[in-house]
GROMACS .gro file of C-alpha atoms in nm:
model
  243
    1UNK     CA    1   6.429  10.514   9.427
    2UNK     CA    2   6.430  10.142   9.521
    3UNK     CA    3   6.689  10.025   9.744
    4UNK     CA    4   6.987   9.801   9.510
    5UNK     CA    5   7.039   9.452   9.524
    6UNK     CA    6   7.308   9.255   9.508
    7UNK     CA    7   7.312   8.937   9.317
    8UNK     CA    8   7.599   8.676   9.357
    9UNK     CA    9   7.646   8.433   9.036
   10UNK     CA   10   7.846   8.195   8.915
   11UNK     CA   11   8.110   8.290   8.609
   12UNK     CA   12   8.317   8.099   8.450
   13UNK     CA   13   8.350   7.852   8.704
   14UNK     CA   14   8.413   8.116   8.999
   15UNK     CA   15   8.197   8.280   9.202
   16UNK     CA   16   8.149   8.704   9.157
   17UNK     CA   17   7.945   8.913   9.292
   18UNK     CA   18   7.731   9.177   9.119
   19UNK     CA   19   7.630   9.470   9.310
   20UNK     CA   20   7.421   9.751   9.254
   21UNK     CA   21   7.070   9.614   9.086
   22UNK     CA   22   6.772   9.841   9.144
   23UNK     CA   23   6.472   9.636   9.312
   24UNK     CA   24   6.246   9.718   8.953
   25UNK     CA   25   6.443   9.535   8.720
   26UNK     CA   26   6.478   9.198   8.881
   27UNK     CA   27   6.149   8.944   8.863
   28UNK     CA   28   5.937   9.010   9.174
   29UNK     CA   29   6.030   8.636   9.220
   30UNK     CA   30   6.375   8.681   9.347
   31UNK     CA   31   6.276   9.009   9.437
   32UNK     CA   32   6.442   9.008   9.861
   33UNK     CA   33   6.220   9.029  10.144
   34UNK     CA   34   6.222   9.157  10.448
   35UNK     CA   35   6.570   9.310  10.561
   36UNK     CA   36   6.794   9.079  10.309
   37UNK     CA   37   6.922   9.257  10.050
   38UNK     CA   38   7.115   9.010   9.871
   39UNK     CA   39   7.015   8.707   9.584
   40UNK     CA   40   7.220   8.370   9.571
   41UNK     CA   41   7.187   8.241   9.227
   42UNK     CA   42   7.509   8.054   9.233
   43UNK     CA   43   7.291   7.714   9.187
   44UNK     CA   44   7.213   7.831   8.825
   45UNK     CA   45   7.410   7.864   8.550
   46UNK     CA   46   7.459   8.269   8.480
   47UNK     CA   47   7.522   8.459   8.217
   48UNK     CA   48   7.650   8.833   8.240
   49UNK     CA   49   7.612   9.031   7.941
   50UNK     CA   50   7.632   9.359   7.819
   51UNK     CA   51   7.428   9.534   7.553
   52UNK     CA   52   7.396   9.845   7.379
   53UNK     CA   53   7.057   9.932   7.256
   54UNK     CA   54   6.779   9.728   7.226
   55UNK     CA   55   6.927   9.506   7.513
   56UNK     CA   56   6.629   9.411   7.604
   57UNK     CA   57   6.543   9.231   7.285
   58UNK     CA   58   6.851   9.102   7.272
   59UNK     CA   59   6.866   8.953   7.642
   60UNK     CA   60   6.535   8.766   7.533
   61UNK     CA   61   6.708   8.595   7.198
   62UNK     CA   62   7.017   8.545   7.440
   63UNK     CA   63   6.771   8.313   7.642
   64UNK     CA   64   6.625   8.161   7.378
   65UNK     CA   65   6.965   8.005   7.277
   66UNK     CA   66   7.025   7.907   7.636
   67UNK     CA   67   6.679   7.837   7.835
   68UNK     CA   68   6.791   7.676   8.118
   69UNK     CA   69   7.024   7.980   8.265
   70UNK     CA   70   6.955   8.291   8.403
   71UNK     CA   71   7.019   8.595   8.179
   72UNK     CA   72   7.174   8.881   8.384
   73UNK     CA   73   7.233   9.167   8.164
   74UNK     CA   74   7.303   9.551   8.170
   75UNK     CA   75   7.197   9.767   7.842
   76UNK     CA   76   7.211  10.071   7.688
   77UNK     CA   77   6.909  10.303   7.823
   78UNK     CA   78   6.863  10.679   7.795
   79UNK     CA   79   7.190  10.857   7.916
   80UNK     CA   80   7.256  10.572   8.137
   81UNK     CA   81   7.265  10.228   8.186
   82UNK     CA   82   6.966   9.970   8.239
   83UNK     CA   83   6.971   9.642   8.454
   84UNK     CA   84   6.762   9.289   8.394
   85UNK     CA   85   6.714   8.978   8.477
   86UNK     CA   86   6.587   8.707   8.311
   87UNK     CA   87   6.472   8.345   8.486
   88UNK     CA   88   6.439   7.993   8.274
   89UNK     CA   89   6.125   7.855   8.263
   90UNK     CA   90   6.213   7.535   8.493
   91UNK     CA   91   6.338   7.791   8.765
   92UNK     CA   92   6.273   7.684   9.169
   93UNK     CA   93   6.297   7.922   9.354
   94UNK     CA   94   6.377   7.688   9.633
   95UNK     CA   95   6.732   7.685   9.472
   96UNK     CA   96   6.764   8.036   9.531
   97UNK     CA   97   6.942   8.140   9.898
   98UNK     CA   98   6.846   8.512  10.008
   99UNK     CA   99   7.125   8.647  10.244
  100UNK     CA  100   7.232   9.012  10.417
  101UNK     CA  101   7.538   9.174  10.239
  102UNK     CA  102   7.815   9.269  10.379
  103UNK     CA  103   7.700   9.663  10.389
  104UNK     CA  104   7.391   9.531  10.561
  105UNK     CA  105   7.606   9.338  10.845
  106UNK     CA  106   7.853   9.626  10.883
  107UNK     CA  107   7.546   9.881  10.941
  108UNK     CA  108   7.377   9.668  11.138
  109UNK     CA  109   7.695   9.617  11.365
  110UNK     CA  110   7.742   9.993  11.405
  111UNK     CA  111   7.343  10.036  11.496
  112UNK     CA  112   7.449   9.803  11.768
  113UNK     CA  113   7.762  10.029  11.889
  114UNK     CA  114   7.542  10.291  11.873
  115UNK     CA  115   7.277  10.141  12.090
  116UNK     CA  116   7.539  10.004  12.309
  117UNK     CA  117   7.714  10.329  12.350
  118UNK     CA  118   7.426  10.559  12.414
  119UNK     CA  119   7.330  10.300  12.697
  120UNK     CA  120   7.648  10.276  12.872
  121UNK     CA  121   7.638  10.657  12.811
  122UNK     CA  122   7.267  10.693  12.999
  123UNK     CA  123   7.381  10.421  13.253
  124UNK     CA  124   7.692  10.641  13.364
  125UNK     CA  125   7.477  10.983  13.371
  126UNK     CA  126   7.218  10.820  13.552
  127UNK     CA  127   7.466  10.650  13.820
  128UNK     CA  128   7.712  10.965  13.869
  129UNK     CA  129   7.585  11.274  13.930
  130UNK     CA  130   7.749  11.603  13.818
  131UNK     CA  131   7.906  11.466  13.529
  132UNK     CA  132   7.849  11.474  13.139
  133UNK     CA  133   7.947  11.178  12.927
  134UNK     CA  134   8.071  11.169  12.552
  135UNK     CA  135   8.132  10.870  12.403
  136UNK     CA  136   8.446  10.763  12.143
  137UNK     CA  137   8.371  10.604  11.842
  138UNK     CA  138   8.639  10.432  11.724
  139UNK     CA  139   8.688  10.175  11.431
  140UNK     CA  140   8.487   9.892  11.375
  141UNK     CA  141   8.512   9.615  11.622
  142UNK     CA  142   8.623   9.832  11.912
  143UNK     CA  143   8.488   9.779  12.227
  144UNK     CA  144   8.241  10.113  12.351
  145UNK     CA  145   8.443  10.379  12.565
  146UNK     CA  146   8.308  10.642  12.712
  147UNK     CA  147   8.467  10.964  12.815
  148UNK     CA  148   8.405  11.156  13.126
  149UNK     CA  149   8.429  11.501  13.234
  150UNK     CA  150   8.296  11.717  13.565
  151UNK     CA  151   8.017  11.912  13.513
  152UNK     CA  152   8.146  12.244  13.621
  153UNK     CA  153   8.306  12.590  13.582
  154UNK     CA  154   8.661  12.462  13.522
  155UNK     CA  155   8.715  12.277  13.158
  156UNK     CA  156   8.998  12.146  13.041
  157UNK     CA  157   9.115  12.048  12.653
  158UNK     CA  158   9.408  11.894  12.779
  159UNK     CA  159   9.504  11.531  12.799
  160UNK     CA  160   9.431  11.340  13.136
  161UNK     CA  161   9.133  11.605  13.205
  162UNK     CA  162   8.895  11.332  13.126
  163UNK     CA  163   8.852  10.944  13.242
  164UNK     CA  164   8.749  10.679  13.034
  165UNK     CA  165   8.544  10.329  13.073
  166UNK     CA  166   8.381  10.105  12.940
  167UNK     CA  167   8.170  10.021  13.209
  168UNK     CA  168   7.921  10.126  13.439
  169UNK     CA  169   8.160  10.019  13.734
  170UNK     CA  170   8.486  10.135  13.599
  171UNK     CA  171   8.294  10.429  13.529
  172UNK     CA  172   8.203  10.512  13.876
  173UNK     CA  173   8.537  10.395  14.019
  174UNK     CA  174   8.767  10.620  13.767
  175UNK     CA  175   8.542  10.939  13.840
  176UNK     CA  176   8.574  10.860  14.243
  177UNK     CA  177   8.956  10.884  14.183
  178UNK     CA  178   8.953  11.176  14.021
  179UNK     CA  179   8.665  11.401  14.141
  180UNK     CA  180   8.821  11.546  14.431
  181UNK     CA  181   9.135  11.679  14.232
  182UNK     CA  182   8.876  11.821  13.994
  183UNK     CA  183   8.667  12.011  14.241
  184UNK     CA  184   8.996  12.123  14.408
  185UNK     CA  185   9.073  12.296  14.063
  186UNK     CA  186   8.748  12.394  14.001
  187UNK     CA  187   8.740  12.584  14.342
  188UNK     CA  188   9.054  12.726  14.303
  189UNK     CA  189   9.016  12.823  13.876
  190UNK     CA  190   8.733  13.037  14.036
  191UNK     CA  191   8.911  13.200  14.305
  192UNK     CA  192   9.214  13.283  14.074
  193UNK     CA  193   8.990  13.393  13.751
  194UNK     CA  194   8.760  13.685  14.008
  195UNK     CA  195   9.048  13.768  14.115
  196UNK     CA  196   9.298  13.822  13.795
  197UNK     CA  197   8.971  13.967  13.595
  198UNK     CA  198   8.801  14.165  13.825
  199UNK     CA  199   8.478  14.021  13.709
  200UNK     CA  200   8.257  13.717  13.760
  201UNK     CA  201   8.302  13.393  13.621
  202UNK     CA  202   8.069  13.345  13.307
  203UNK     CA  203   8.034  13.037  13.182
  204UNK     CA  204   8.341  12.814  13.151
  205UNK     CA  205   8.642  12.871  13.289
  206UNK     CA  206   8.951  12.702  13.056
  207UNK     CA  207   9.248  12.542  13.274
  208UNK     CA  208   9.521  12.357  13.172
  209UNK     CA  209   9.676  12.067  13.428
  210UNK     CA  210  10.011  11.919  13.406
  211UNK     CA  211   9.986  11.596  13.260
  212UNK     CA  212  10.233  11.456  13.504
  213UNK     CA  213  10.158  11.655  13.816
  214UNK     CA  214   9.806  11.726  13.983
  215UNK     CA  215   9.989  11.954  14.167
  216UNK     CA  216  10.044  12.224  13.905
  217UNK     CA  217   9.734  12.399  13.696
  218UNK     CA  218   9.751  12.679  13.465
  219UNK     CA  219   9.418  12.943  13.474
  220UNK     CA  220   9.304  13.109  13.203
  221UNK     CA  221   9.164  13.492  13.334
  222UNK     CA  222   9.125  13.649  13.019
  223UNK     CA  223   9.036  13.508  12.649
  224UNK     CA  224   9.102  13.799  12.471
  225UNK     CA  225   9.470  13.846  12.618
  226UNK     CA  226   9.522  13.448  12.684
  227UNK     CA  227   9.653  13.593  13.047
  228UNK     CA  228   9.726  13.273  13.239
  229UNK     CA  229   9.776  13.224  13.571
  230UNK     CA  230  10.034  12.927  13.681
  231UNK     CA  231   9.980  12.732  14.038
  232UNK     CA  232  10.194  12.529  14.221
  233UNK     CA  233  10.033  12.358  14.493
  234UNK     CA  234  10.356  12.396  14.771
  235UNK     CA  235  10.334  12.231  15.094
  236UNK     CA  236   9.978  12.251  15.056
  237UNK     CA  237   9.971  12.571  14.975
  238UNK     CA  238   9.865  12.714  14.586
  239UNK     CA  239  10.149  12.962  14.534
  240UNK     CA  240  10.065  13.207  14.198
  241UNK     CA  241  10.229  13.381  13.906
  242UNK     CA  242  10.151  13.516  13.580
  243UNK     CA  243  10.236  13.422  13.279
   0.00000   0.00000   0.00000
C-alpha cells in the first residue's frame, strides 16, 4: 500500500483540507516527491464530490461542465470507497505548492528527540563511568532529560534514587553529588542483606531511602517474606532493626 496524501483545496471560499488520498489515484503530475507528502491546490478552483457507482464516469461529465477546475471526488468502489482526481486541461503545475503535513513535521520532530536523547544518553555513559542512563520522554516540545542511576548491587524504585539532566555537564555534576551516598548504601545494603539472609547477594539488592533524609535506608533481605531491615545512620554510626 502507497503511502496517503493529503490535498488542501479551496471550498466555498475557505480553505479545507482533505486527508487520506492513496498515492494511485491522484495524476502522477501532482503526484509528491521526495519526503513531502502534502498537495496545495488552493490556486485552482476545486470541486469535492461524492459519487455512488460509476463515479468515475460521472467525475469525467462533472469536468466536462466545468473544465477549468480540478475534480476531486470519492466514489462508490467494491465494499469500500474509491478516491480521484481529475486536472483541467490548462493546468500548471507551477501553480501547485508541495508542502510536509503536519504528521510529517510532528514525526520528524520526535526523530529529532530521539536522536537527541540517545546522544545525550551515549555522551553521559561515555563520560561517567559505573552508571546506566534511561532517558524520559515526555510530551512534545519538552526539552531531553535523562535519568541516572548507579550501576550496582543496591536499586532503588523510590523517588530521589535517581538524578536527572539534561546535559552532559549537569550530568556529571548531579552524579558527583550523589555517588558517594550511593556507594555508602550500596556497601552497607550488602553487609545488612549477607547478614539478615544468610546467603550471598544475587543480583540486585532492592532498598528504599527516605526521601527527606540520606541518613535513613530501608534493606530488603528477603523477597519472598518482604523482611526489611531499617537503618539509621546515628552519630555516624548505622544502628539496625527489623521490620
Amino acid at each position: 500500500m502507497g503511502r496517503l496524501i493529503e490535498i488542501k483545496l479551496r471550498k466555498k471560499g475557505e480553505v479545507i483540507t482533505v486527508s487520506g488520498f492513496p498515492e494511485r489515484s491522484i495524476p502522477e503530475i501532482i503526484r509528491p516527491t521526495g519526503d513531502e507528502f502534502g498537495v496545495d491546490l488552493t490556486a485552482y478552483a476545486v470541486i469535492y464530490a461524492e459519487f455512488g457507482r460509476f463515479g468515475r464516469d460521472k467525475a469525467a461529465e462533472l469536468q466536462g461542465r466545468a473544465p477549468s477546475a480540478i475534480i476531486v471526488y470519492k466514489y462508490e468502489w467494491h465494499n469500500g470507497w474509491g478516491e480521484g482526481v481529475l486536472l483541467p486541461e490548462n493546468f500548471n503545475l507551477n501553480q501547485v505548492r508541495f508542502y510536509k503535513t503536519s504528521a510529517q513535521k510532528e514525526e520528524e520532530e520526535e526523530d529529532e528527540r530521539s536522536r537527541a536523547a540517545e546522544a545525550l544518553r551515549l555522551g553521559i555513559l561515555g563520560a561517567i563511568p559505573n552508571v546506566h542512563v534511561h532517558m524520559v520522554h515526555g510530551h512534545a516540545g519538552d526539552v531531553v532529560k535523562a535519568e541516572i542511576g548507579p550501576r550496582q548491587e543496591a536499586f532503588s524504585l523510590s523517588e530521589g534514587w535517581h538524578v536527572y539532566a539534561t546535559s552532559i555537564a549537569e550530568a556529571q555534576a548531579s552524579v558527583e553529588k550523589k555517588i558517594g551516598t550511593w556507594q555508602e548504601w550500596n556497601e552497607r545494603a550488602i553487609k545488612v542483606f549477607v547478614r539478615h539472609s544468610g546467603r550471598n547477594h544475587e543480583g540486585g539488592i532492592e532498598i528504599r531511602p527516605s526521601p527527606t533524609n540520606s541518613d535513613n535506608v530501608e534493606v530488603c533481605c528477603d523477597y519472598n517474606t518482604r523482611k526489611w531491615v531499617f537503618l539509621e545512620k546515628i552519630d555516624g554510626n548505622w544502628v539496625e532493626c527489623c521490620n
